[in-house]
mmCIF file of C-alpha atoms in Angstrom:
data_model
loop_
_atom_site.group_PDB
_atom_site.id
_atom_site.type_symbol
_atom_site.label_atom_id
_atom_site.label_comp_id
_atom_site.label_asym_id
_atom_site.label_seq_id
_atom_site.Cartn_x
_atom_site.Cartn_y
_atom_site.Cartn_z
ATOM 1 C CA ALA A 1259 -83.041 18.780 97.922
ATOM 2 C CA PHE A 1260 -86.426 20.402 98.546
ATOM 3 C CA CYS A 1261 -88.108 18.128 96.004
ATOM 4 C CA VAL A 1262 -86.457 14.983 97.391
ATOM 5 C CA GLY A 1263 -87.166 16.004 100.980
ATOM 6 C CA ARG A 1264 -90.863 16.532 100.270
ATOM 7 C CA CYS A 1265 -91.062 13.122 98.608
ATOM 8 C CA CYS A 1266 -89.344 11.458 101.575
ATOM 9 C CA ARG A 1267 -91.989 12.822 103.933
ATOM 10 C CA ALA A 1268 -94.486 10.393 102.393
ATOM 11 C CA SER A 1269 -92.350 7.592 100.933
ATOM 12 C CA PRO A 1270 -89.328 5.502 101.950
ATOM 13 C CA ILE A 1271 -85.918 6.504 100.636
ATOM 14 C CA ARG A 1272 -85.750 3.341 98.537
ATOM 15 C CA ASP A 1273 -88.987 4.183 96.707
ATOM 16 C CA VAL A 1274 -87.966 7.803 96.141
ATOM 17 C CA ALA A 1275 -84.589 6.709 94.771
ATOM 18 C CA LYS A 1276 -86.290 4.300 92.363
ATOM 19 C CA GLU A 1277 -88.816 6.905 91.226
ATOM 20 C CA LEU A 1278 -86.209 9.614 90.603
ATOM 21 C CA ARG A 1279 -83.569 7.179 89.336
ATOM 22 C CA LEU A 1280 -81.009 8.234 91.923
ATOM 23 C CA ALA A 1281 -78.701 6.287 94.189
ATOM 24 C CA TRP A 1282 -79.971 5.514 97.677
ATOM 25 C CA HIS A 1283 -77.079 7.392 99.317
ATOM 26 C CA THR A 1284 -77.746 10.430 97.098
ATOM 27 C CA VAL A 1285 -81.374 10.573 98.177
ATOM 28 C CA LYS A 1286 -80.352 10.125 101.812
ATOM 29 C CA ALA A 1287 -77.873 13.024 101.603
ATOM 30 C CA LEU A 1288 -80.443 15.290 99.944
ATOM 31 C CA GLU A 1289 -83.046 14.395 102.564
ATOM 32 C CA GLN A 1290 -80.617 15.274 105.347
ATOM 33 C CA GLN A 1291 -79.907 18.604 103.648
ATOM 34 C CA TYR A 1292 -83.652 19.265 103.467
ATOM 35 C CA MET A 1293 -84.142 18.367 107.144
ATOM 36 C CA ARG A 1294 -81.259 20.606 108.261
ATOM 37 C CA GLU A 1295 -82.908 23.520 106.505
ATOM 38 C CA GLN A 1296 -86.272 22.723 108.090
ATOM 39 C CA LEU A 1297 -84.654 22.651 111.536
ATOM 40 C CA ARG A 1298 -82.909 25.964 110.865
ATOM 41 C CA ARG A 1299 -86.195 27.608 109.929
ATOM 42 C CA ALA A 1300 -87.987 26.169 112.938
ATOM 43 C CA GLY A 1301 -85.357 27.402 115.410
ATOM 44 C CA THR A 1302 -85.253 26.232 119.011
ATOM 45 C CA PRO A 1303 -88.802 25.513 120.240
ATOM 46 C CA GLY A 1304 -90.061 26.950 123.497
ATOM 47 C CA PRO A 1305 -92.452 24.296 124.833
ATOM 48 C CA ARG A 1306 -94.594 24.868 127.899
ATOM 49 C CA VAL A 1307 -95.124 21.113 128.392
ATOM 50 C CA ILE A 1308 -92.164 18.852 127.630
ATOM 51 C CA GLY A 1309 -92.220 15.082 127.365
ATOM 52 C CA LEU A 1310 -89.104 13.044 128.156
ATOM 53 C CA ASP A 1311 -88.629 9.412 127.242
ATOM 54 C CA GLU A 1312 -85.963 7.008 126.020
ATOM 55 C CA VAL A 1313 -85.953 5.049 122.777
ATOM 56 C CA SER A 1314 -83.982 1.891 122.064
ATOM 57 C CA ILE A 1315 -81.958 2.250 118.860
ATOM 58 C CA THR A 1316 -80.359 -1.201 118.738
ATOM 59 C CA LYS A 1317 -80.079 -4.436 120.682
ATOM 60 C CA GLY A 1318 -78.209 -4.529 123.950
ATOM 61 C CA HIS A 1319 -80.054 -1.747 125.813
ATOM 62 C CA VAL A 1320 -78.620 1.118 123.766
ATOM 63 C CA TYR A 1321 -80.810 4.172 124.365
ATOM 64 C CA ARG A 1322 -81.214 7.745 123.231
ATOM 65 C CA ILE A 1323 -83.380 10.391 124.881
ATOM 66 C CA VAL A 1324 -86.336 11.942 123.080
ATOM 67 C CA GLY A 1325 -87.749 15.322 124.070
ATOM 68 C CA SER A 1326 -91.159 16.320 122.731
ATOM 69 C CA ASP A 1327 -93.592 19.215 122.807
ATOM 70 C CA ARG A 1328 -96.674 17.610 124.338
ATOM 71 C CA ILE A 1329 -98.991 20.455 123.334
ATOM 72 C CA ARG A 1330 -98.019 20.480 119.663
ATOM 73 C CA HIS A 1331 -97.518 16.685 119.644
ATOM 74 C CA ARG A 1332 -94.133 16.669 117.958
ATOM 75 C CA PRO A 1333 -90.565 15.634 118.870
ATOM 76 C CA ILE A 1334 -88.123 18.488 119.349
ATOM 77 C CA TRP A 1335 -84.861 16.813 120.446
ATOM 78 C CA LEU A 1336 -83.105 13.462 120.092
ATOM 79 C CA GLY A 1337 -79.639 12.829 121.438
ATOM 80 C CA GLY A 1338 -77.332 11.762 124.219
ATOM 81 C CA THR A 1339 -75.406 8.536 124.456
ATOM 82 C CA ASP A 1340 -77.706 6.744 126.918
ATOM 83 C CA ARG A 1341 -80.496 7.686 129.344
ATOM 84 C CA SER A 1342 -78.245 9.083 132.071
ATOM 85 C CA GLU A 1343 -78.245 12.507 133.714
ATOM 86 C CA ALA A 1344 -75.358 13.622 131.504
ATOM 87 C CA SER A 1345 -77.341 12.846 128.349
ATOM 88 C CA LEU A 1346 -80.427 14.734 129.533
ATOM 89 C CA GLU A 1347 -78.192 17.666 130.486
ATOM 90 C CA GLN A 1348 -77.485 18.015 126.758
ATOM 91 C CA CYS A 1349 -81.209 18.439 126.076
ATOM 92 C CA TYR A 1350 -81.599 21.257 128.590
ATOM 93 C CA ALA A 1351 -78.351 22.873 127.402
ATOM 94 C CA TRP A 1352 -79.802 22.912 123.876
ATOM 95 C CA LEU A 1353 -83.114 24.288 125.143
ATOM 96 C CA GLY A 1354 -81.424 27.064 127.096
ATOM 97 C CA SER A 1355 -82.047 28.413 130.587
ATOM 98 C CA ARG A 1356 -84.536 31.080 129.427
ATOM 99 C CA LYS A 1357 -86.842 28.587 127.703
ATOM 100 C CA ALA A 1358 -86.365 25.993 130.447
ATOM 101 C CA ALA A 1359 -87.661 28.605 132.911
ATOM 102 C CA ARG A 1360 -90.918 28.797 130.901
ATOM 103 C CA LEU A 1361 -91.720 25.105 131.326
ATOM 104 C CA ARG A 1362 -94.775 24.514 133.481
ATOM 105 C CA LEU A 1363 -95.032 20.720 133.152
ATOM 106 C CA ALA A 1364 -92.652 17.832 132.449
ATOM 107 C CA VAL A 1365 -94.164 14.457 131.496
ATOM 108 C CA MET A 1366 -91.967 11.404 132.060
ATOM 109 C CA ASP A 1367 -91.756 7.938 133.519
ATOM 110 C CA ARG A 1368 -90.355 7.328 136.993
ATOM 111 C CA TRP A 1369 -86.740 7.101 135.831
ATOM 112 C CA LYS A 1370 -84.805 8.938 138.555
ATOM 113 C CA PRO A 1371 -82.212 10.758 136.342
ATOM 114 C CA PHE A 1372 -85.060 12.444 134.442
ATOM 115 C CA ARG A 1373 -86.551 13.815 137.661
ATOM 116 C CA ILE A 1374 -83.196 14.987 139.028
ATOM 117 C CA VAL A 1375 -82.137 16.897 135.916
ATOM 118 C CA THR A 1376 -85.591 18.409 135.350
ATOM 119 C CA THR A 1377 -85.761 19.637 138.943
ATOM 120 C CA ARG A 1378 -82.294 21.125 138.551
ATOM 121 C CA HIS A 1379 -83.001 23.058 135.322
ATOM 122 C CA ALA A 1380 -86.743 23.703 135.620
ATOM 123 C CA PRO A 1381 -87.636 23.716 139.334
ATOM 124 C CA GLN A 1382 -90.864 25.594 138.620
ATOM 125 C CA ALA A 1383 -92.209 22.808 136.386
ATOM 126 C CA SER A 1384 -94.524 20.208 137.852
ATOM 127 C CA ILE A 1385 -93.564 16.598 137.164
ATOM 128 C CA LEU A 1386 -96.275 14.343 135.780
ATOM 129 C CA PHE A 1387 -95.797 10.579 135.604
ATOM 130 C CA ASP A 1388 -97.255 8.604 132.700
ATOM 131 C CA THR A 1389 -100.300 6.623 133.815
ATOM 132 C CA CYS A 1390 -98.999 3.397 132.260
ATOM 133 C CA HIS A 1391 -95.909 3.506 134.490
ATOM 134 C CA VAL A 1392 -98.002 4.153 137.589
ATOM 135 C CA LEU A 1393 -100.236 1.216 136.682
ATOM 136 C CA ARG A 1394 -97.139 -0.920 136.201
ATOM 137 C CA ARG A 1395 -96.049 -0.100 139.739
ATOM 138 C CA LEU A 1396 -99.538 -0.923 140.974
ATOM 139 C CA GLY A 1397 -99.297 -4.256 139.175
ATOM 140 C CA ASP A 1398 -96.036 -4.996 140.995
ATOM 141 C CA ALA A 1399 -97.675 -4.041 144.300
ATOM 142 C CA LEU A 1400 -100.637 -6.307 143.510
ATOM 143 C CA ASP A 1401 -98.274 -9.218 142.902
ATOM 144 C CA GLN A 1402 -96.579 -8.543 146.249
ATOM 145 C CA VAL A 1403 -99.999 -8.744 147.931
ATOM 146 C CA ARG A 1404 -100.557 -12.086 146.193
ATOM 147 C CA LYS A 1405 -97.218 -13.440 147.430
ATOM 148 C CA ARG A 1406 -97.857 -12.283 150.997
ATOM 149 C CA GLU A 1407 -101.285 -13.846 151.021
ATOM 150 C CA TYR A 1408 -99.844 -17.104 149.718
ATOM 151 C CA ALA A 1409 -97.315 -17.086 152.574
ATOM 152 C CA ARG A 1410 -99.972 -16.142 155.155
ATOM 153 C CA VAL A 1411 -102.637 -18.741 154.382
ATOM 154 C CA SER A 1412 -102.230 -22.504 154.360
ATOM 155 C CA GLY A 1413 -103.953 -25.643 153.258
ATOM 156 C CA ARG A 1414 -106.666 -25.521 150.613
ATOM 157 C CA GLN A 1415 -106.680 -21.708 150.468
ATOM 158 C CA ARG A 1416 -103.261 -21.735 148.836
ATOM 159 C CA ARG A 1417 -104.488 -23.542 145.756
ATOM 160 C CA PHE A 1418 -106.665 -20.551 144.845
ATOM 161 C CA ILE A 1419 -103.603 -18.228 144.821
ATOM 162 C CA LYS A 1420 -100.827 -20.372 143.390
ATOM 163 C CA GLY A 1421 -100.195 -19.866 139.673
ATOM 164 C CA GLN A 1422 -102.683 -16.984 139.344
ATOM 165 C CA LYS A 1423 -100.236 -14.106 138.785
ATOM 166 C CA TYR A 1424 -101.249 -13.535 135.164
ATOM 167 C CA THR A 1425 -104.949 -13.933 135.914
ATOM 168 C CA GLY A 1426 -104.818 -11.193 138.523
ATOM 169 C CA GLN A 1427 -102.866 -8.722 136.380
ATOM 170 C CA VAL A 1428 -105.008 -8.802 133.225
ATOM 171 C CA HIS A 1429 -108.309 -6.944 132.898
ATOM 172 C CA ARG A 1430 -111.317 -9.206 133.186
ATOM 173 C CA GLU A 1431 -112.561 -8.402 129.655
ATOM 174 C CA HIS A 1432 -109.243 -9.642 128.209
ATOM 175 C CA LEU A 1433 -109.499 -13.035 129.869
ATOM 176 C CA ALA A 1434 -110.942 -16.185 128.360
ATOM 177 C CA LEU A 1435 -113.854 -17.941 130.048
ATOM 178 C CA ASP A 1436 -111.598 -20.209 132.121
ATOM 179 C CA GLY A 1437 -109.532 -17.209 133.186
ATOM 180 C CA ARG A 1438 -112.617 -15.299 134.317
ATOM 181 C CA ARG A 1439 -113.798 -18.259 136.356
ATOM 182 C CA ALA A 1440 -110.374 -18.598 137.973
ATOM 183 C CA LEU A 1441 -110.314 -14.883 138.768
ATOM 184 C CA THR A 1442 -113.802 -15.008 140.304
ATOM 185 C CA THR A 1443 -112.788 -17.975 142.474
ATOM 186 C CA LEU A 1444 -109.556 -16.268 143.519
ATOM 187 C CA LEU A 1445 -111.231 -13.006 144.525
ATOM 188 C CA ALA A 1446 -113.999 -14.789 146.399
ATOM 189 C CA ALA A 1447 -111.522 -16.949 148.335
ATOM 190 C CA ASN A 1448 -109.221 -14.156 149.521
ATOM 191 C CA THR A 1449 -110.593 -10.836 150.796
ATOM 192 C CA ARG A 1450 -107.312 -8.889 150.822
ATOM 193 C CA ARG A 1451 -106.475 -10.038 147.299
ATOM 194 C CA HIS A 1452 -109.963 -8.987 146.202
ATOM 195 C CA THR A 1453 -109.558 -5.531 147.762
ATOM 196 C CA ALA A 1454 -106.151 -4.998 146.149
ATOM 197 C CA SER A 1455 -107.518 -6.015 142.754
ATOM 198 C CA ARG A 1456 -110.499 -3.666 143.040
ATOM 199 C CA LEU A 1457 -108.248 -0.750 143.980
ATOM 200 C CA LYS A 1458 -106.008 -1.314 140.965
ATOM 201 C CA GLU A 1459 -108.988 -1.706 138.652
ATOM 202 C CA SER A 1460 -110.663 1.474 139.892
ATOM 203 C CA PHE A 1461 -107.422 3.402 139.506
ATOM 204 C CA GLY A 1462 -107.113 2.328 135.884
ATOM 205 C CA GLN A 1463 -110.680 3.414 135.123
ATOM 206 C CA ARG A 1464 -110.155 7.024 136.158
ATOM 207 C CA GLY A 1465 -108.827 7.911 132.688
ATOM 208 C CA ASP A 1466 -112.047 9.769 131.775
ATOM 209 C CA SER A 1467 -111.205 12.539 134.267
ATOM 210 C CA ARG A 1468 -110.052 15.233 131.858
ATOM 211 C CA ARG A 1469 -110.552 18.162 134.242
ATOM 212 C CA GLU A 1470 -107.965 18.951 136.865
ATOM 213 C CA GLY A 1471 -110.367 19.320 139.791
ATOM 214 C CA ARG A 1472 -112.231 16.108 139.016
ATOM 215 C CA ALA A 1473 -109.025 14.107 138.585
ATOM 216 C CA ARG A 1474 -107.551 15.512 141.790
ATOM 217 C CA ARG A 1475 -110.684 14.714 143.800
ATOM 218 C CA PHE A 1476 -110.682 11.167 142.423
ATOM 219 C CA PHE A 1477 -107.083 10.617 143.441
ATOM 220 C CA GLU A 1478 -107.606 12.017 146.941
ATOM 221 C CA HIS A 1479 -110.664 9.789 147.494
ATOM 222 C CA TRP A 1480 -108.792 6.788 146.105
ATOM 223 C CA ARG A 1481 -105.833 7.394 148.381
ATOM 224 C CA ALA A 1482 -108.152 7.896 151.377
ATOM 225 C CA ALA A 1483 -109.761 4.517 150.646
ATOM 226 C CA LEU A 1484 -106.306 2.990 150.422
ATOM 227 C CA LYS A 1485 -105.424 4.104 153.965
ATOM 228 C CA TRP A 1486 -108.286 2.063 155.414
ATOM 229 C CA GLN A 1487 -107.179 -1.159 153.711
ATOM 230 C CA HIS A 1488 -103.658 -1.322 155.230
ATOM 231 C CA LEU A 1489 -102.085 -2.759 152.073
ATOM 232 C CA GLU A 1490 -98.415 -2.062 152.660
ATOM 233 C CA PRO A 1491 -97.202 -2.654 149.047
ATOM 234 C CA TYR A 1492 -99.763 -0.121 147.784
ATOM 235 C CA GLU A 1493 -98.906 2.379 150.497
ATOM 236 C CA LYS A 1494 -95.225 2.098 149.627
ATOM 237 C CA THR A 1495 -95.976 2.774 145.971
ATOM 238 C CA PHE A 1496 -97.849 5.989 146.811
ATOM 239 C CA ARG A 1497 -95.599 7.170 149.617
ATOM 240 C CA ILE A 1498 -94.509 10.093 147.446
ATOM 241 C CA ARG A 1499 -97.110 12.489 146.110
ATOM 242 C CA LEU A 1500 -97.880 11.432 142.556
ATOM 243 C CA ARG A 1501 -99.008 13.674 139.732
ATOM 244 C CA LEU A 1502 -101.369 11.912 137.345
ATOM 245 C CA ASP A 1503 -102.610 12.604 133.830
ATOM 246 C CA GLY A 1504 -105.071 15.471 134.029
ATOM 247 C CA ILE A 1505 -103.706 16.861 137.282
#
Protein backbone atom coordinates (compact mmCIF):
# COMPACT_ATOMS: atom_id res chain seq x y z
CA ALA A 1 0.00 0.00 0.00
CA PHE A 2 2.86 2.38 0.77
CA CYS A 3 4.47 1.72 -2.61
CA VAL A 4 1.19 2.15 -4.51
CA GLY A 5 0.27 5.26 -2.52
CA ARG A 6 3.60 6.93 -3.28
CA CYS A 7 3.17 6.17 -6.98
CA CYS A 8 -0.36 7.61 -6.97
CA ARG A 9 0.94 10.91 -5.63
CA ALA A 10 2.56 11.55 -9.02
CA SER A 11 0.56 9.43 -11.47
CA PRO A 12 -3.09 8.60 -12.19
CA ILE A 13 -4.50 5.35 -10.84
CA ARG A 14 -4.86 4.00 -14.37
CA ASP A 15 -1.16 4.48 -15.12
CA VAL A 16 -0.08 2.97 -11.79
CA ALA A 17 -2.32 -0.05 -12.35
CA LYS A 18 -0.83 -0.58 -15.81
CA GLU A 19 2.74 -0.21 -14.55
CA LEU A 20 2.29 -2.63 -11.64
CA ARG A 21 -0.03 -4.96 -13.57
CA LEU A 22 -2.83 -4.66 -11.03
CA ALA A 23 -6.55 -4.09 -11.37
CA TRP A 24 -7.76 -0.50 -11.18
CA HIS A 25 -9.97 -1.24 -8.14
CA THR A 26 -7.02 -2.92 -6.37
CA VAL A 27 -4.85 0.15 -6.83
CA LYS A 28 -7.69 2.39 -5.69
CA ALA A 29 -8.19 0.35 -2.50
CA LEU A 30 -4.46 0.38 -1.73
CA GLU A 31 -4.28 4.13 -2.31
CA GLN A 32 -7.16 4.69 0.10
CA GLN A 33 -5.39 2.53 2.69
CA TYR A 34 -2.25 4.63 2.22
CA MET A 35 -4.19 7.89 2.57
CA ARG A 36 -5.96 6.71 5.74
CA GLU A 37 -2.58 6.02 7.30
CA GLN A 38 -1.26 9.43 6.24
CA LEU A 39 -4.29 11.11 7.82
CA ARG A 40 -3.83 9.11 11.02
CA ARG A 41 -0.21 10.22 11.29
CA ALA A 42 -1.07 13.84 10.58
CA GLY A 43 -3.79 13.99 13.25
CA THR A 44 -6.24 16.86 13.49
CA PRO A 45 -4.57 20.09 12.33
CA GLY A 46 -4.73 23.23 14.42
CA PRO A 47 -4.79 26.06 11.87
CA ARG A 48 -4.57 29.70 12.89
CA VAL A 49 -6.03 30.86 9.55
CA ILE A 50 -8.78 28.71 8.04
CA GLY A 51 -10.19 28.99 4.55
CA LEU A 52 -13.78 27.92 3.83
CA ASP A 53 -15.19 27.35 0.37
CA GLU A 54 -17.54 25.04 -1.50
CA VAL A 55 -16.68 22.75 -4.39
CA SER A 56 -19.10 21.35 -6.95
CA ILE A 57 -18.77 17.57 -7.21
CA THR A 58 -21.35 16.89 -9.93
CA LYS A 59 -23.94 18.62 -12.08
CA GLY A 60 -27.08 20.01 -10.52
CA HIS A 61 -25.51 22.27 -7.86
CA VAL A 62 -24.28 19.45 -5.62
CA TYR A 63 -21.68 20.90 -3.25
CA ARG A 64 -19.28 19.85 -0.55
CA ILE A 65 -17.42 22.15 1.82
CA VAL A 66 -13.63 22.39 1.80
CA GLY A 67 -11.67 23.63 4.80
CA SER A 68 -8.03 24.58 4.32
CA ASP A 69 -5.04 25.80 6.30
CA ARG A 70 -4.25 29.09 4.57
CA ILE A 71 -0.80 29.40 6.15
CA ARG A 72 0.41 25.95 5.15
CA HIS A 73 -1.56 26.08 1.87
CA ARG A 74 -3.18 22.67 2.17
CA PRO A 75 -6.74 21.30 2.51
CA ILE A 76 -7.58 19.82 5.89
CA TRP A 77 -11.28 18.85 5.64
CA LEU A 78 -13.81 17.89 2.98
CA GLY A 79 -17.35 16.87 3.81
CA GLY A 80 -20.96 17.73 4.44
CA THR A 81 -23.87 17.11 2.14
CA ASP A 82 -24.22 20.66 0.78
CA ARG A 83 -23.03 24.16 1.73
CA SER A 84 -25.53 24.72 4.54
CA GLU A 85 -24.94 25.58 8.19
CA ALA A 86 -25.44 21.95 9.19
CA SER A 87 -22.65 20.82 6.86
CA LEU A 88 -20.19 23.42 8.14
CA GLU A 89 -21.10 22.43 11.70
CA GLN A 90 -19.52 19.05 10.90
CA CYS A 91 -16.24 20.77 10.05
CA TYR A 92 -16.07 22.63 13.36
CA ALA A 93 -17.16 19.51 15.26
CA TRP A 94 -14.23 17.66 13.67
CA LEU A 95 -11.86 20.53 14.46
CA GLY A 96 -12.95 20.67 18.09
CA SER A 97 -13.75 23.61 20.36
CA ARG A 98 -10.17 23.93 21.68
CA LYS A 99 -8.62 24.31 18.23
CA ALA A 100 -11.51 26.46 16.99
CA ALA A 101 -10.73 28.86 19.85
CA ARG A 102 -7.19 29.29 18.45
CA LEU A 103 -8.39 30.56 15.07
CA ARG A 104 -7.51 34.19 14.48
CA LEU A 105 -8.75 34.55 10.89
CA ALA A 106 -11.37 32.87 8.68
CA VAL A 107 -11.18 33.47 4.92
CA MET A 108 -14.40 32.92 2.96
CA ASP A 109 -16.79 34.33 0.42
CA ARG A 110 -19.90 36.24 1.46
CA TRP A 111 -22.06 33.13 1.81
CA LYS A 112 -24.14 33.83 4.93
CA PRO A 113 -24.12 30.29 6.48
CA PHE A 114 -20.31 30.37 6.57
CA ARG A 115 -20.31 33.63 8.53
CA ILE A 116 -23.01 32.48 10.96
CA VAL A 117 -21.35 29.18 11.86
CA THR A 118 -17.86 30.69 12.10
CA THR A 119 -19.10 33.44 14.42
CA ARG A 120 -20.82 30.81 16.54
CA HIS A 121 -17.79 28.51 16.96
CA ALA A 122 -14.91 30.98 16.64
CA PRO A 123 -16.19 34.42 17.72
CA GLN A 124 -12.63 35.64 18.29
CA ALA A 125 -11.65 35.06 14.65
CA SER A 126 -11.81 37.94 12.21
CA ILE A 127 -13.69 37.25 8.99
CA LEU A 128 -11.91 38.12 5.75
CA PHE A 129 -13.77 38.14 2.44
CA ASP A 130 -12.01 37.02 -0.74
CA THR A 131 -11.18 40.00 -2.94
CA CYS A 132 -12.70 38.38 -6.04
CA HIS A 133 -16.10 38.18 -4.33
CA VAL A 134 -15.90 41.81 -3.22
CA LEU A 135 -15.02 42.84 -6.77
CA ARG A 136 -17.97 40.80 -8.03
CA ARG A 137 -20.28 42.78 -5.77
CA LEU A 138 -18.69 45.99 -7.00
CA GLY A 139 -19.34 44.85 -10.56
CA ASP A 140 -23.02 44.33 -9.72
CA ALA A 141 -23.13 47.80 -8.14
CA LEU A 142 -21.49 49.29 -11.24
CA ASP A 143 -24.15 47.70 -13.44
CA GLN A 144 -26.87 49.17 -11.21
CA VAL A 145 -25.31 52.62 -11.71
CA ARG A 146 -25.40 52.01 -15.47
CA LYS A 147 -29.09 51.07 -15.36
CA ARG A 148 -30.00 54.10 -13.24
CA GLU A 149 -28.14 56.42 -15.55
CA TYR A 150 -29.90 54.91 -18.55
CA ALA A 151 -33.26 55.56 -16.86
CA ARG A 152 -32.25 59.09 -15.81
CA VAL A 153 -30.97 60.45 -19.13
CA SER A 154 -32.86 60.63 -22.41
CA GLY A 155 -32.34 61.22 -26.07
CA ARG A 156 -28.90 60.83 -27.61
CA GLN A 157 -27.19 60.27 -24.24
CA ARG A 158 -28.88 56.89 -23.93
CA ARG A 159 -27.13 55.47 -26.96
CA PHE A 160 -23.77 55.75 -25.17
CA ILE A 161 -25.04 53.56 -22.28
CA LYS A 162 -27.25 50.99 -23.96
CA GLY A 163 -25.56 47.65 -24.64
CA GLN A 164 -22.32 48.59 -22.83
CA LYS A 165 -22.62 46.30 -19.79
CA TYR A 166 -19.73 44.05 -20.82
CA THR A 167 -17.56 46.96 -21.90
CA GLY A 168 -17.86 48.58 -18.49
CA GLN A 169 -17.13 45.41 -16.50
CA VAL A 170 -13.93 44.30 -18.25
CA HIS A 171 -10.53 45.86 -17.58
CA ARG A 172 -9.42 48.22 -20.31
CA GLU A 173 -6.31 46.15 -21.16
CA HIS A 174 -8.53 43.12 -21.89
CA LEU A 175 -10.65 44.98 -24.43
CA ALA A 176 -10.13 45.07 -28.17
CA LEU A 177 -9.61 48.39 -29.93
CA ASP A 178 -13.32 48.88 -30.64
CA GLY A 179 -14.13 48.07 -27.02
CA ARG A 180 -11.64 50.63 -25.73
CA ARG A 181 -13.08 53.30 -27.99
CA ALA A 182 -16.60 52.47 -26.81
CA LEU A 183 -15.49 52.61 -23.18
CA THR A 184 -13.77 55.98 -23.69
CA THR A 185 -16.91 57.39 -25.32
CA LEU A 186 -19.12 56.00 -22.56
CA LEU A 187 -17.03 57.43 -19.73
CA ALA A 188 -16.72 60.81 -21.41
CA ALA A 189 -20.48 61.04 -22.01
CA ASN A 190 -21.62 60.20 -18.47
CA THR A 191 -19.86 61.64 -15.41
CA ARG A 192 -21.48 59.40 -12.78
CA ARG A 193 -20.74 56.28 -14.82
CA HIS A 194 -17.14 57.46 -15.19
CA THR A 195 -16.79 58.01 -11.43
CA ALA A 196 -18.24 54.59 -10.61
CA SER A 197 -15.88 52.92 -13.08
CA ARG A 198 -12.83 54.70 -11.67
CA LEU A 199 -13.75 53.69 -8.12
CA LYS A 200 -14.07 50.03 -9.08
CA GLU A 201 -10.82 50.13 -11.04
CA SER A 202 -8.89 51.75 -8.20
CA PHE A 203 -10.26 49.21 -5.74
CA GLY A 204 -9.05 46.34 -7.89
CA GLN A 205 -5.56 47.82 -8.13
CA ARG A 206 -4.95 47.87 -4.39
CA GLY A 207 -3.74 44.25 -4.45
CA ASP A 208 -0.10 45.31 -3.96
CA SER A 209 -0.85 46.39 -0.38
CA ARG A 210 0.70 43.49 1.50
CA ARG A 211 1.06 45.30 4.83
CA GLU A 212 -1.89 45.64 7.15
CA GLY A 213 -1.49 49.35 7.87
CA ARG A 214 -1.07 50.29 4.21
CA ALA A 215 -4.06 48.21 3.12
CA ARG A 216 -6.23 49.62 5.90
CA ARG A 217 -5.30 53.22 5.05
CA PHE A 218 -6.09 52.57 1.39
CA PHE A 219 -9.51 51.20 2.21
CA GLU A 220 -10.37 54.07 4.55
CA HIS A 221 -9.34 56.66 1.93
CA TRP A 222 -11.27 54.78 -0.75
CA ARG A 223 -14.39 54.65 1.38
CA ALA A 224 -14.03 58.35 2.26
CA ALA A 225 -13.89 59.18 -1.46
CA LEU A 226 -16.98 57.05 -1.98
CA LYS A 227 -19.01 59.12 0.49
CA TRP A 228 -18.52 62.26 -1.60
CA GLN A 229 -19.81 60.64 -4.79
CA HIS A 230 -23.28 59.66 -3.47
CA LEU A 231 -23.40 56.41 -5.44
CA GLU A 232 -26.12 54.51 -3.63
CA PRO A 233 -25.38 51.03 -5.11
CA TYR A 234 -21.75 51.33 -3.96
CA GLU A 235 -22.74 52.61 -0.53
CA LYS A 236 -25.13 49.69 -0.11
CA THR A 237 -22.37 47.23 -0.98
CA PHE A 238 -20.07 48.66 1.70
CA ARG A 239 -22.70 49.30 4.34
CA ILE A 240 -21.13 46.59 6.50
CA ARG A 241 -17.49 46.88 7.49
CA LEU A 242 -15.51 44.72 5.09
CA ARG A 243 -12.25 42.96 5.81
CA LEU A 244 -10.00 42.77 2.76
CA ASP A 245 -6.95 40.73 1.82
CA GLY A 246 -4.02 42.06 3.81
CA ILE A 247 -6.14 43.58 6.56
